[in-house]
Amino acid sequence: MGFGGLKSPAGLQVLNDYLADKSYIEGDVPSQADVAVFEAVSGPPPAALCHALHWYNHIKSYEKEKASLPGVKKALGKYGPANVEDTTESGATDSKDDDDIYLFGSDEEEESEEAKRLREERLAQYESKKAKKPALVAKSSILLDGKPWDDETDMAELEECVRSIQADGLAWGSSKLVPVGYGIKKLQIRCVVEDDKVGTDMLEEQISAFDEYVQSVDVAAFNTI
């Protein structure tokens, strides 16, 4: 697996083709997979590679939040098309946590006073950095089904109404129309919420308020991130 060399035009083309039918490298929400690939790209892809450029700009908007995105960063060779080998420099090994610090001297020689002092300083820096790390925010991925009244309901307008709902701790994701029968399609839309700020009751209540378009709202899936 891989994208080839992500710093080369050929590698960016592979990335663009891969994202033609996807919003993210893995899954339906931004994750550490997107961070790993984003950090391997040297800059914004050219405008001709519209899928890769749209993804790049979207992930860039999470710059201050990337450490809190779900998942675990893996080697670049763990992502992308199965028939392409990763050749991006520094992508051949799994990334290490930024907090990894070498704390111990060599076992082959006696520790000197200077080495001991340096080790204690690094240990103090490590503990200080750990103490300053922000607490993890509990988040959930929710898949909602919005059912219209009939087959004449303007589903684009319905989706626009749903996305107009804004709240601190709420981020809308991908959506699609799913046939339910007799020419009627329901809106299936995903969102990510901060659990202590946004709940399913609030979402169902606000979406149901658009009763000109919405007959009912259901939670199709709920997963803790």
mmCIF file of C-alpha atoms in Angstrom:
data_model
loop_
_atom_site.group_PDB
_atom_site.id
_atom_site.type_symbol
_atom_site.label_atom_id
_atom_site.label_comp_id
_atom_site.label_asym_id
_atom_site.label_seq_id
_atom_site.Cartn_x
_atom_site.Cartn_y
_atom_site.Cartn_z
ATOM 1 C CA MET A 1 0.000 0.000 0.000
ATOM 2 C CA GLY A 2 1.034 3.621 -0.373
ATOM 3 C CA PHE A 3 0.906 6.605 -2.694
ATOM 4 C CA GLY A 4 4.363 6.349 -4.232
ATOM 5 C CA GLY A 5 6.425 9.473 -3.570
ATOM 6 C CA LEU A 6 4.069 12.122 -2.194
ATOM 7 C CA LYS A 7 6.620 14.851 -2.951
ATOM 8 C CA SER A 8 6.491 13.961 -6.662
ATOM 9 C CA PRO A 9 3.815 14.807 -9.268
ATOM 10 C CA ALA A 10 3.190 11.087 -9.815
ATOM 11 C CA GLY A 11 2.574 10.492 -6.108
ATOM 12 C CA LEU A 12 0.202 13.474 -5.871
ATOM 13 C CA GLN A 13 -1.704 12.114 -8.871
ATOM 14 C CA VAL A 14 -2.138 8.798 -7.056
ATOM 15 C CA LEU A 15 -3.399 10.697 -3.993
ATOM 16 C CA ASN A 16 -5.824 12.717 -6.148
ATOM 17 C CA ASP A 17 -7.216 9.563 -7.795
ATOM 18 C CA TYR A 18 -7.540 7.881 -4.399
ATOM 19 C CA LEU A 19 -9.578 10.819 -3.020
ATOM 20 C CA ALA A 20 -11.866 11.046 -6.056
ATOM 21 C CA ASP A 21 -14.601 9.165 -4.166
ATOM 22 C CA LYS A 22 -13.456 9.759 -0.596
ATOM 23 C CA SER A 23 -13.498 12.693 1.831
ATOM 24 C CA TYR A 24 -10.712 11.349 4.032
ATOM 25 C CA ILE A 25 -7.806 8.863 3.882
ATOM 26 C CA GLU A 26 -9.687 6.491 6.196
ATOM 27 C CA GLY A 27 -13.320 6.541 7.359
ATOM 28 C CA ASP A 28 -15.811 9.377 7.335
ATOM 29 C CA VAL A 29 -14.105 11.840 9.701
ATOM 30 C CA PRO A 30 -10.639 13.444 9.897
ATOM 31 C CA SER A 31 -8.153 11.168 11.679
ATOM 32 C CA GLN A 32 -4.454 10.576 12.298
ATOM 33 C CA ALA A 33 -4.358 8.852 8.885
ATOM 34 C CA ASP A 34 -5.045 12.248 7.272
ATOM 35 C CA VAL A 35 -2.423 13.899 9.494
ATOM 36 C CA ALA A 36 0.240 11.334 8.481
ATOM 37 C CA VAL A 37 -0.384 11.816 4.751
ATOM 38 C CA PHE A 38 -0.795 15.608 5.091
ATOM 39 C CA GLU A 39 2.602 15.912 6.791
ATOM 40 C CA ALA A 40 4.223 13.922 3.978
ATOM 41 C CA VAL A 41 2.959 16.331 1.304
ATOM 42 C CA SER A 42 5.380 19.226 0.800
ATOM 43 C CA GLY A 43 2.672 21.802 0.060
ATOM 44 C CA PRO A 44 -0.727 22.389 -1.572
ATOM 45 C CA PRO A 45 -1.272 20.166 -4.651
ATOM 46 C CA PRO A 46 -1.746 22.008 -7.969
ATOM 47 C CA ALA A 47 -5.251 23.185 -8.859
ATOM 48 C CA ALA A 48 -5.520 20.508 -11.545
ATOM 49 C CA LEU A 49 -5.543 17.884 -8.788
ATOM 50 C CA CYS A 50 -8.833 19.185 -7.380
ATOM 51 C CA HIS A 51 -9.620 16.251 -5.079
ATOM 52 C CA ALA A 52 -6.177 16.308 -3.452
ATOM 53 C CA LEU A 53 -6.235 20.117 -3.158
ATOM 54 C CA HIS A 54 -9.696 20.148 -1.554
ATOM 55 C CA TRP A 55 -8.591 17.465 0.946
ATOM 56 C CA TYR A 56 -5.305 19.313 1.684
ATOM 57 C CA ASN A 57 -7.066 22.610 2.451
ATOM 58 C CA HIS A 58 -9.689 20.839 4.583
ATOM 59 C CA ILE A 59 -7.116 18.973 6.710
ATOM 60 C CA LYS A 60 -5.030 22.159 7.001
ATOM 61 C CA SER A 61 -8.001 23.767 8.762
ATOM 62 C CA TYR A 62 -7.484 21.223 11.592
ATOM 63 C CA GLU A 63 -3.892 22.406 12.191
ATOM 64 C CA LYS A 64 -4.525 23.350 15.829
ATOM 65 C CA GLU A 65 -6.591 20.230 16.513
ATOM 66 C CA LYS A 66 -4.596 17.566 14.694
ATOM 67 C CA ALA A 67 -3.140 16.078 17.879
ATOM 68 C CA SER A 68 -6.665 15.371 19.155
ATOM 69 C CA LEU A 69 -7.961 13.747 15.949
ATOM 70 C CA PRO A 70 -8.913 10.083 16.414
ATOM 71 C CA GLY A 71 -6.757 7.098 15.493
ATOM 72 C CA VAL A 72 -3.056 6.283 15.657
ATOM 73 C CA LYS A 73 -0.532 7.532 13.112
ATOM 74 C CA LYS A 74 1.023 4.682 11.099
ATOM 75 C CA ALA A 75 3.659 4.416 8.393
ATOM 76 C CA LEU A 76 2.619 5.923 5.051
ATOM 77 C CA GLY A 77 2.840 2.474 3.515
ATOM 78 C CA LYS A 78 -0.206 1.484 5.598
ATOM 79 C CA TYR A 79 -2.479 3.906 3.703
ATOM 80 C CA GLY A 80 -3.588 4.348 0.118
ATOM 81 C CA PRO A 81 -4.155 2.009 -2.840
ATOM 82 C CA ALA A 82 -3.126 -1.599 -2.279
ATOM 83 C CA ASN A 83 -1.260 -1.823 -5.578
ATOM 84 C CA VAL A 84 1.068 1.157 -4.983
ATOM 85 C CA GLU A 85 4.264 1.021 -2.912
ATOM 86 C CA ASP A 86 5.187 3.966 -0.712
ATOM 87 C CA THR A 87 8.528 5.602 -1.549
ATOM 88 C CA THR A 88 8.140 8.907 0.312
ATOM 89 C CA GLU A 89 11.272 9.742 2.300
ATOM 90 C CA SER A 90 10.880 9.199 6.033
ATOM 91 C CA GLY A 91 7.661 7.273 5.375
ATOM 92 C CA ALA A 92 9.207 3.815 5.661
ATOM 93 C CA THR A 93 8.911 3.557 9.443
ATOM 94 C CA ASP A 94 6.063 4.145 11.859
ATOM 95 C CA SER A 95 5.955 7.661 13.218
ATOM 96 C CA LYS A 96 6.801 8.064 16.895
ATOM 97 C CA ASP A 97 4.973 10.090 19.469
ATOM 98 C CA ASP A 98 6.341 13.604 19.810
ATOM 99 C CA ASP A 99 6.721 12.982 23.512
ATOM 100 C CA ASP A 100 9.283 10.174 23.062
ATOM 101 C CA ILE A 101 12.486 11.362 24.761
ATOM 102 C CA TYR A 102 15.688 9.401 25.256
ATOM 103 C CA LEU A 103 16.050 9.283 29.017
ATOM 104 C CA PHE A 104 18.801 6.784 29.689
ATOM 105 C CA GLY A 105 22.532 6.623 29.096
ATOM 106 C CA SER A 106 24.485 3.710 27.617
ATOM 107 C CA ASP A 107 24.526 0.417 29.529
ATOM 108 C CA GLU A 108 28.091 -0.187 28.348
ATOM 109 C CA GLU A 109 29.759 2.608 30.329
ATOM 110 C CA GLU A 110 29.405 4.055 33.773
ATOM 111 C CA GLU A 111 27.160 7.086 33.938
ATOM 112 C CA SER A 112 29.105 10.282 34.499
ATOM 113 C CA GLU A 113 27.901 13.205 36.585
ATOM 114 C CA GLU A 114 27.286 15.209 33.400
ATOM 115 C CA ALA A 115 25.275 12.397 31.837
ATOM 116 C CA LYS A 116 23.268 12.014 35.019
ATOM 117 C CA ARG A 117 22.509 15.747 35.089
ATOM 118 C CA LEU A 118 21.381 15.721 31.447
ATOM 119 C CA ARG A 119 19.191 12.687 32.048
ATOM 120 C CA GLU A 120 17.501 14.360 35.011
ATOM 121 C CA GLU A 121 16.937 17.550 32.996
ATOM 122 C CA ARG A 122 15.337 15.582 30.168
ATOM 123 C CA LEU A 123 13.172 13.680 32.623
ATOM 124 C CA ALA A 124 12.020 16.979 34.153
ATOM 125 C CA GLN A 125 11.247 18.369 30.668
ATOM 126 C CA TYR A 126 9.330 15.221 29.810
ATOM 127 C CA GLU A 127 7.220 15.387 32.983
ATOM 128 C CA SER A 128 6.571 19.097 32.453
ATOM 129 C CA LYS A 129 5.433 18.526 28.874
ATOM 130 C CA LYS A 130 3.134 15.709 29.964
ATOM 131 C CA ALA A 131 1.595 17.910 32.651
ATOM 132 C CA LYS A 132 0.832 20.655 30.120
ATOM 133 C CA LYS A 133 -0.925 18.385 27.636
ATOM 134 C CA PRO A 134 -4.614 19.313 27.418
ATOM 135 C CA ALA A 135 -7.178 16.815 28.627
ATOM 136 C CA LEU A 136 -8.679 14.626 25.930
ATOM 137 C CA VAL A 137 -12.105 15.757 24.745
ATOM 138 C CA ALA A 138 -14.670 12.955 24.498
ATOM 139 C CA LYS A 139 -16.160 12.914 20.986
ATOM 140 C CA SER A 140 -18.683 10.772 19.130
ATOM 141 C CA SER A 141 -19.510 10.118 15.495
ATOM 142 C CA ILE A 142 -23.263 10.177 14.822
ATOM 143 C CA LEU A 143 -25.077 9.029 11.666
ATOM 144 C CA LEU A 144 -28.533 10.605 11.301
ATOM 145 C CA ASP A 145 -31.430 9.661 9.010
ATOM 146 C CA GLY A 146 -33.737 12.488 7.945
ATOM 147 C CA LYS A 147 -36.904 11.213 6.249
ATOM 148 C CA PRO A 148 -38.910 13.570 3.987
ATOM 149 C CA TRP A 149 -42.678 13.692 3.592
ATOM 150 C CA ASP A 150 -42.738 12.451 -0.002
ATOM 151 C CA ASP A 151 -40.781 12.142 -3.243
ATOM 152 C CA GLU A 152 -41.401 15.802 -4.091
ATOM 153 C CA THR A 153 -39.456 17.129 -1.108
ATOM 154 C CA ASP A 154 -36.423 19.227 -2.140
ATOM 155 C CA MET A 155 -33.650 17.084 -0.612
ATOM 156 C CA ALA A 156 -30.933 19.642 -1.399
ATOM 157 C CA GLU A 157 -32.892 22.250 0.553
ATOM 158 C CA LEU A 158 -33.416 19.740 3.368
ATOM 159 C CA GLU A 159 -29.663 19.105 3.619
ATOM 160 C CA GLU A 160 -28.948 22.837 3.549
ATOM 161 C CA CYS A 161 -31.322 23.307 6.476
ATOM 162 C CA VAL A 162 -29.644 20.525 8.457
ATOM 163 C CA ARG A 163 -26.165 21.933 7.845
ATOM 164 C CA SER A 164 -27.366 25.374 8.913
ATOM 165 C CA ILE A 165 -27.533 24.037 12.470
ATOM 166 C CA GLN A 166 -24.357 25.294 14.129
ATOM 167 C CA ALA A 167 -23.108 24.779 17.682
ATOM 168 C CA ASP A 168 -19.876 24.739 19.593
ATOM 169 C CA GLY A 169 -18.612 21.153 19.474
ATOM 170 C CA LEU A 170 -20.557 20.207 16.308
ATOM 171 C CA ALA A 171 -18.956 19.439 12.920
ATOM 172 C CA TRP A 172 -20.963 18.156 9.944
ATOM 173 C CA GLY A 173 -19.386 15.510 7.716
ATOM 174 C CA SER A 174 -20.343 13.495 4.638
ATOM 175 C CA SER A 175 -23.889 12.848 3.475
ATOM 176 C CA LYS A 176 -25.796 10.823 0.909
ATOM 177 C CA LEU A 177 -29.343 10.072 -0.249
ATOM 178 C CA VAL A 178 -30.582 6.547 0.460
ATOM 179 C CA PRO A 179 -33.667 5.107 -1.324
ATOM 180 C CA VAL A 180 -36.462 3.976 1.021
ATOM 181 C CA GLY A 181 -39.109 3.032 -1.556
ATOM 182 C CA TYR A 182 -41.771 4.506 -3.848
ATOM 183 C CA GLY A 183 -39.261 6.994 -5.251
ATOM 184 C CA ILE A 184 -38.617 8.499 -1.800
ATOM 185 C CA LYS A 185 -35.046 8.989 -0.578
ATOM 186 C CA LYS A 186 -33.909 9.828 2.947
ATOM 187 C CA LEU A 187 -30.973 12.069 3.831
ATOM 188 C CA GLN A 188 -28.211 10.213 5.682
ATOM 189 C CA ILE A 189 -25.689 12.624 7.172
ATOM 190 C CA ARG A 190 -22.781 12.167 9.575
ATOM 191 C CA CYS A 191 -21.500 14.562 12.213
ATOM 192 C CA VAL A 192 -18.879 14.592 14.952
ATOM 193 C CA VAL A 193 -19.813 16.071 18.318
ATOM 194 C CA GLU A 194 -18.131 16.844 21.617
ATOM 195 C CA ASP A 195 -20.141 14.744 24.049
ATOM 196 C CA ASP A 196 -20.365 17.336 26.812
ATOM 197 C CA LYS A 197 -21.599 20.062 24.432
ATOM 198 C CA VAL A 198 -23.894 18.421 21.866
ATOM 199 C CA GLY A 199 -26.334 15.520 22.282
ATOM 200 C CA THR A 200 -28.609 13.527 19.987
ATOM 201 C CA ASP A 201 -31.741 15.010 21.582
ATOM 202 C CA MET A 202 -30.658 18.524 20.606
ATOM 203 C CA LEU A 203 -29.884 17.458 17.024
ATOM 204 C CA GLU A 204 -33.165 15.575 16.584
ATOM 205 C CA GLU A 205 -35.153 18.486 18.011
ATOM 206 C CA GLN A 206 -33.525 21.123 15.800
ATOM 207 C CA ILE A 207 -33.725 19.035 12.611
ATOM 208 C CA SER A 208 -37.381 18.132 13.305
ATOM 209 C CA ALA A 209 -38.099 21.869 13.489
ATOM 210 C CA PHE A 210 -37.723 21.978 9.692
ATOM 211 C CA ASP A 211 -41.111 20.248 9.462
ATOM 212 C CA GLU A 212 -41.763 21.591 5.975
ATOM 213 C CA TYR A 213 -39.159 19.119 4.737
ATOM 214 C CA VAL A 214 -38.629 16.582 7.536
ATOM 215 C CA GLN A 215 -41.136 13.950 8.570
ATOM 216 C CA SER A 216 -38.890 12.225 11.124
ATOM 217 C CA VAL A 217 -35.296 12.002 12.361
ATOM 218 C CA ASP A 218 -33.551 8.852 13.596
ATOM 219 C CA VAL A 219 -30.086 8.042 14.908
ATOM 220 C CA ALA A 220 -28.816 5.345 12.532
ATOM 221 C CA ALA A 221 -25.417 4.870 14.227
ATOM 222 C CA PHE A 222 -23.580 6.248 17.250
ATOM 223 C CA ASN A 223 -19.895 5.543 17.838
ATOM 224 C CA THR A 224 -17.558 6.918 20.473
ATOM 225 C CA ILE A 225 -14.300 8.170 18.948
#
